[in-house]
PDB file of C-alpha atoms in Angstrom:
ATOM      1  CA  GLN I  32     149.744 184.253 -45.912  1.00 77.00           C
ATOM      2  CA  VAL I  33     149.885 180.731 -47.307  1.00 87.00           C
ATOM      3  CA  GLN I  34     150.564 179.408 -50.787  1.00 90.00           C
ATOM      4  CA  LEU I  35     147.518 177.799 -52.324  1.00 93.00           C
ATOM      5  CA  VAL I  36     147.641 175.374 -55.234  1.00 91.00           C
ATOM      6  CA  ALA I  37     144.499 175.060 -57.325  1.00 93.00           C
ATOM      7  CA  SER I  38     143.768 172.466 -59.977  1.00 93.00           C
ATOM      8  CA  GLY I  39     140.959 170.916 -61.956  1.00 96.00           C
ATOM      9  CA  GLY I  40     140.019 173.520 -64.520  1.00 94.00           C
ATOM     10  CA  GLY I  41     139.581 172.779 -68.192  1.00 97.00           C
ATOM     11  CA  LEU I  42     137.321 172.896 -71.217  1.00 97.00           C
ATOM     12  CA  VAL I  43     133.912 171.287 -71.014  1.00 98.00           C
ATOM     13  CA  GLN I  44     130.687 171.388 -72.985  1.00 98.00           C
ATOM     14  CA  ALA I  45     127.606 173.052 -71.591  1.00 98.00           C
ATOM     15  CA  GLY I  46     125.858 170.718 -69.178  1.00 98.00           C
ATOM     16  CA  GLY I  47     129.090 169.052 -68.181  1.00 98.00           C
ATOM     17  CA  SER I  48     130.894 168.935 -64.847  1.00 98.00           C
ATOM     18  CA  LEU I  49     134.246 169.832 -63.400  1.00 98.00           C
ATOM     19  CA  ARG I  50     135.706 169.583 -59.920  1.00 98.00           C
ATOM     20  CA  LEU I  51     138.219 172.141 -58.735  1.00 98.00           C
ATOM     21  CA  SER I  52     140.581 171.362 -55.884  1.00 97.00           C
ATOM     22  CA  CYS I  53     142.698 173.645 -53.741  1.00 95.00           C
ATOM     23  CA  ALA I  54     145.256 172.852 -51.089  1.00 90.00           C
ATOM     24  CA  PRO I  55     147.724 174.937 -49.119  1.00 86.00           C
ATOM     25  CA  SER I  56     151.331 174.094 -49.813  1.00 81.00           C
ATOM     26  CA  GLY I  57     153.101 172.784 -46.752  1.00 71.00           C
ATOM     27  CA  ARG I  58     150.452 173.752 -44.236  1.00 72.00           C
ATOM     28  CA  THR I  59     147.280 172.407 -42.743  1.00 74.00           C
ATOM     29  CA  PHE I  60     144.243 174.527 -43.345  1.00 76.00           C
ATOM     30  CA  SER I  61     141.711 173.161 -40.876  1.00 79.00           C
ATOM     31  CA  SER I  62     141.325 176.543 -39.177  1.00 87.00           C
ATOM     32  CA  TYR I  63     141.019 178.571 -42.368  1.00 92.00           C
ATOM     33  CA  ALA I  64     137.832 179.812 -43.961  1.00 96.00           C
ATOM     34  CA  MET I  65     137.994 179.124 -47.694  1.00 96.00           C
ATOM     35  CA  GLY I  66     136.414 180.586 -50.775  1.00 98.00           C
ATOM     36  CA  TRP I  67     136.256 180.231 -54.526  1.00 98.00           C
ATOM     37  CA  PHE I  68     136.126 183.329 -56.696  1.00 98.00           C
ATOM     38  CA  LEU I  69     135.867 183.843 -60.425  1.00 98.00           C
ATOM     39  CA  GLN I  70     137.123 186.569 -62.677  1.00 97.00           C
ATOM     40  CA  ALA I  71     135.862 186.954 -66.223  1.00 94.00           C
ATOM     41  CA  PRO I  72     137.800 189.067 -68.747  1.00 91.00           C
ATOM     42  CA  GLY I  73     137.386 192.760 -68.063  1.00 94.00           C
ATOM     43  CA  LYS I  74     135.421 192.185 -64.880  1.00 96.00           C
ATOM     44  CA  GLU I  75     136.151 192.293 -61.198  1.00 97.00           C
ATOM     45  CA  ARG I  76     136.814 189.193 -59.147  1.00 97.00           C
ATOM     46  CA  GLU I  77     133.668 187.964 -57.439  1.00 98.00           C
ATOM     47  CA  ILE I  78     132.671 185.302 -54.964  1.00 98.00           C
ATOM     48  CA  VAL I  79     131.335 181.990 -56.238  1.00 98.00           C
ATOM     49  CA  ALA I  80     131.173 179.979 -53.022  1.00 98.00           C
ATOM     50  CA  ALA I  81     132.575 180.073 -49.512  1.00 98.00           C
ATOM     51  CA  ILE I  82     132.847 177.684 -46.609  1.00 98.00           C
ATOM     52  CA  SER I  83     133.555 178.185 -42.937  1.00 96.00           C
ATOM     53  CA  TRP I  84     136.389 176.651 -40.985  1.00 92.00           C
ATOM     54  CA  SER I  85     133.887 174.226 -39.431  1.00 93.00           C
ATOM     55  CA  GLY I  86     132.465 173.267 -42.813  1.00 94.00           C
ATOM     56  CA  ARG I  87     128.975 173.850 -41.465  1.00 96.00           C
ATOM     57  CA  SER I  88     128.332 177.202 -43.079  1.00 98.00           C
ATOM     58  CA  THR I  89     128.388 177.730 -46.813  1.00 98.00           C
ATOM     59  CA  TYR I  90     127.524 180.508 -49.216  1.00 98.00           C
ATOM     60  CA  TYR I  91     126.773 180.429 -52.947  1.00 98.00           C
ATOM     61  CA  LYS I  92     126.397 183.120 -55.543  1.00 97.00           C
ATOM     62  CA  ASP I  93     122.798 183.116 -56.751  1.00 97.00           C
ATOM     63  CA  SER I  94     123.615 181.981 -60.281  1.00 97.00           C
ATOM     64  CA  VAL I  95     125.403 178.818 -59.089  1.00 98.00           C
ATOM     65  CA  GLU I  96     123.051 177.814 -56.266  1.00 97.00           C
ATOM     66  CA  GLY I  97     121.926 174.243 -56.860  1.00 97.00           C
ATOM     67  CA  ARG I  98     124.634 173.586 -59.475  1.00 98.00           C
ATOM     68  CA  PHE I  99     127.873 174.073 -57.538  1.00 98.00           C
ATOM     69  CA  THR I 100     128.909 172.547 -54.229  1.00 98.00           C
ATOM     70  CA  ILE I 101     131.783 173.693 -52.054  1.00 98.00           C
ATOM     71  CA  SER I 102     133.189 171.196 -49.574  1.00 97.00           C
ATOM     72  CA  ARG I 103     136.298 170.598 -47.567  1.00 95.00           C
ATOM     73  CA  ASP I 104     138.160 167.548 -46.375  1.00 92.00           C
ATOM     74  CA  ASN I 105     140.359 168.640 -43.519  1.00 87.00           C
ATOM     75  CA  ALA I 106     141.985 165.212 -43.310  1.00 87.00           C
ATOM     76  CA  LYS I 107     143.121 165.626 -46.929  1.00 89.00           C
ATOM     77  CA  ASN I 108     143.831 169.301 -46.447  1.00 89.00           C
ATOM     78  CA  THR I 109     141.782 170.126 -49.519  1.00 93.00           C
ATOM     79  CA  VAL I 110     138.787 172.247 -50.466  1.00 96.00           C
ATOM     80  CA  TYR I 111     136.692 171.363 -53.504  1.00 97.00           C
ATOM     81  CA  LEU I 112     134.291 173.096 -55.834  1.00 98.00           C
ATOM     82  CA  GLN I 113     132.080 170.601 -57.641  1.00 98.00           C
ATOM     83  CA  MET I 114     130.557 172.301 -60.657  1.00 98.00           C
ATOM     84  CA  ASN I 115     127.636 170.603 -62.396  1.00 98.00           C
ATOM     85  CA  SER I 116     125.337 171.688 -65.216  1.00 98.00           C
ATOM     86  CA  LEU I 117     127.949 174.125 -66.396  1.00 98.00           C
ATOM     87  CA  LYS I 118     126.901 177.012 -68.601  1.00 98.00           C
ATOM     88  CA  PRO I 119     128.918 179.162 -71.027  1.00 97.00           C
ATOM     89  CA  GLU I 120     128.498 182.096 -68.641  1.00 96.00           C
ATOM     90  CA  ASP I 121     130.480 180.148 -66.017  1.00 97.00           C
ATOM     91  CA  THR I 122     133.565 180.624 -68.165  1.00 97.00           C
ATOM     92  CA  ALA I 123     136.231 182.455 -66.161  1.00 97.00           C
ATOM     93  CA  VAL I 124     139.441 182.052 -64.237  1.00 97.00           C
ATOM     94  CA  TYR I 125     138.638 180.538 -60.860  1.00 98.00           C
ATOM     95  CA  TYR I 126     140.681 181.356 -57.779  1.00 98.00           C
ATOM     96  CA  CYS I 127     140.711 179.710 -54.385  1.00 97.00           C
ATOM     97  CA  ALA I 128     141.333 181.880 -51.371  1.00 97.00           C
ATOM     98  CA  ALA I 129     142.016 181.417 -47.687  1.00 95.00           C
ATOM     99  CA  ARG I 130     141.319 183.562 -44.684  1.00 95.00           C
ATOM    100  CA  THR I 131     143.772 182.347 -42.093  1.00 91.00           C
ATOM    101  CA  ARG I 132     142.139 184.082 -39.132  1.00 91.00           C
ATOM    102  CA  ALA I 133     138.532 183.056 -39.253  1.00 93.00           C
ATOM    103  CA  LEU I 134     135.637 182.507 -36.930  1.00 95.00           C
ATOM    104  CA  TYR I 135     134.669 178.849 -36.605  1.00 94.00           C
ATOM    105  CA  ASN I 136     131.261 179.032 -38.268  1.00 96.00           C
ATOM    106  CA  SER I 137     131.704 182.093 -40.471  1.00 97.00           C
ATOM    107  CA  TYR I 138     132.165 182.316 -44.195  1.00 98.00           C
ATOM    108  CA  TYR I 139     133.487 185.363 -46.006  1.00 98.00           C
ATOM    109  CA  THR I 140     132.360 186.754 -49.335  1.00 98.00           C
ATOM    110  CA  GLU I 141     134.540 189.779 -50.049  1.00 98.00           C
ATOM    111  CA  VAL I 142     137.908 189.755 -51.820  1.00 98.00           C
ATOM    112  CA  SER I 143     139.324 192.008 -49.113  1.00 98.00           C
ATOM    113  CA  GLN I 144     138.476 189.480 -46.412  1.00 97.00           C
ATOM    114  CA  TYR I 145     140.956 186.918 -47.727  1.00 97.00           C
ATOM    115  CA  ASP I 146     144.712 187.059 -47.185  1.00 95.00           C
ATOM    116  CA  SER I 147     145.938 184.223 -49.387  1.00 94.00           C
ATOM    117  CA  TRP I 148     145.191 183.368 -53.019  1.00 95.00           C
ATOM    118  CA  GLY I 149     145.870 180.545 -55.407  1.00 94.00           C
ATOM    119  CA  GLN I 150     147.213 181.002 -58.912  1.00 91.00           C
ATOM    120  CA  GLY I 151     143.898 180.651 -60.718  1.00 93.00           C
ATOM    121  CA  THR I 152     142.628 177.900 -62.967  1.00 96.00           C
ATOM    122  CA  GLN I 153     140.787 178.440 -66.243  1.00 97.00           C
ATOM    123  CA  VAL I 154     137.302 177.037 -66.684  1.00 98.00           C
ATOM    124  CA  SER I 155     135.900 177.255 -70.196  1.00 98.00           C
ATOM    125  CA  VAL I 156     132.401 176.080 -71.077  1.00 97.00           C
ATOM    126  CA  SER I 157     131.467 175.759 -74.737  1.00 97.00           C
ATOM    127  CA  SER I 158     127.918 176.003 -75.988  1.00 93.00           C
TER     128      SER I 158
END
């Protein structure tokens, strides 16, 4: 397991943008598959976007396709979630996650497939 530090959440009006960042503390993550999950009050944690170790394979939840972009900068040891055209229904706590033993071009979409989690960052979108 690694410690992940997430940042970038906040309050924004509908239609606005936010960029979330996540970095492992004290480690390089170039061989990790990464994911962003959200958890709304009273609901289970679910995948938003995922990216392979290589950066070549990505996955998006249907409702964010075309609005959100996951990317990674291995030189900066950081994974990003760019969120555009935000909607009130995007409101949730967002978590970054790492799978430290990953196949080069594979992404992972299940909570159980990740072994390390960040602390969560709140994203609130007002109408």
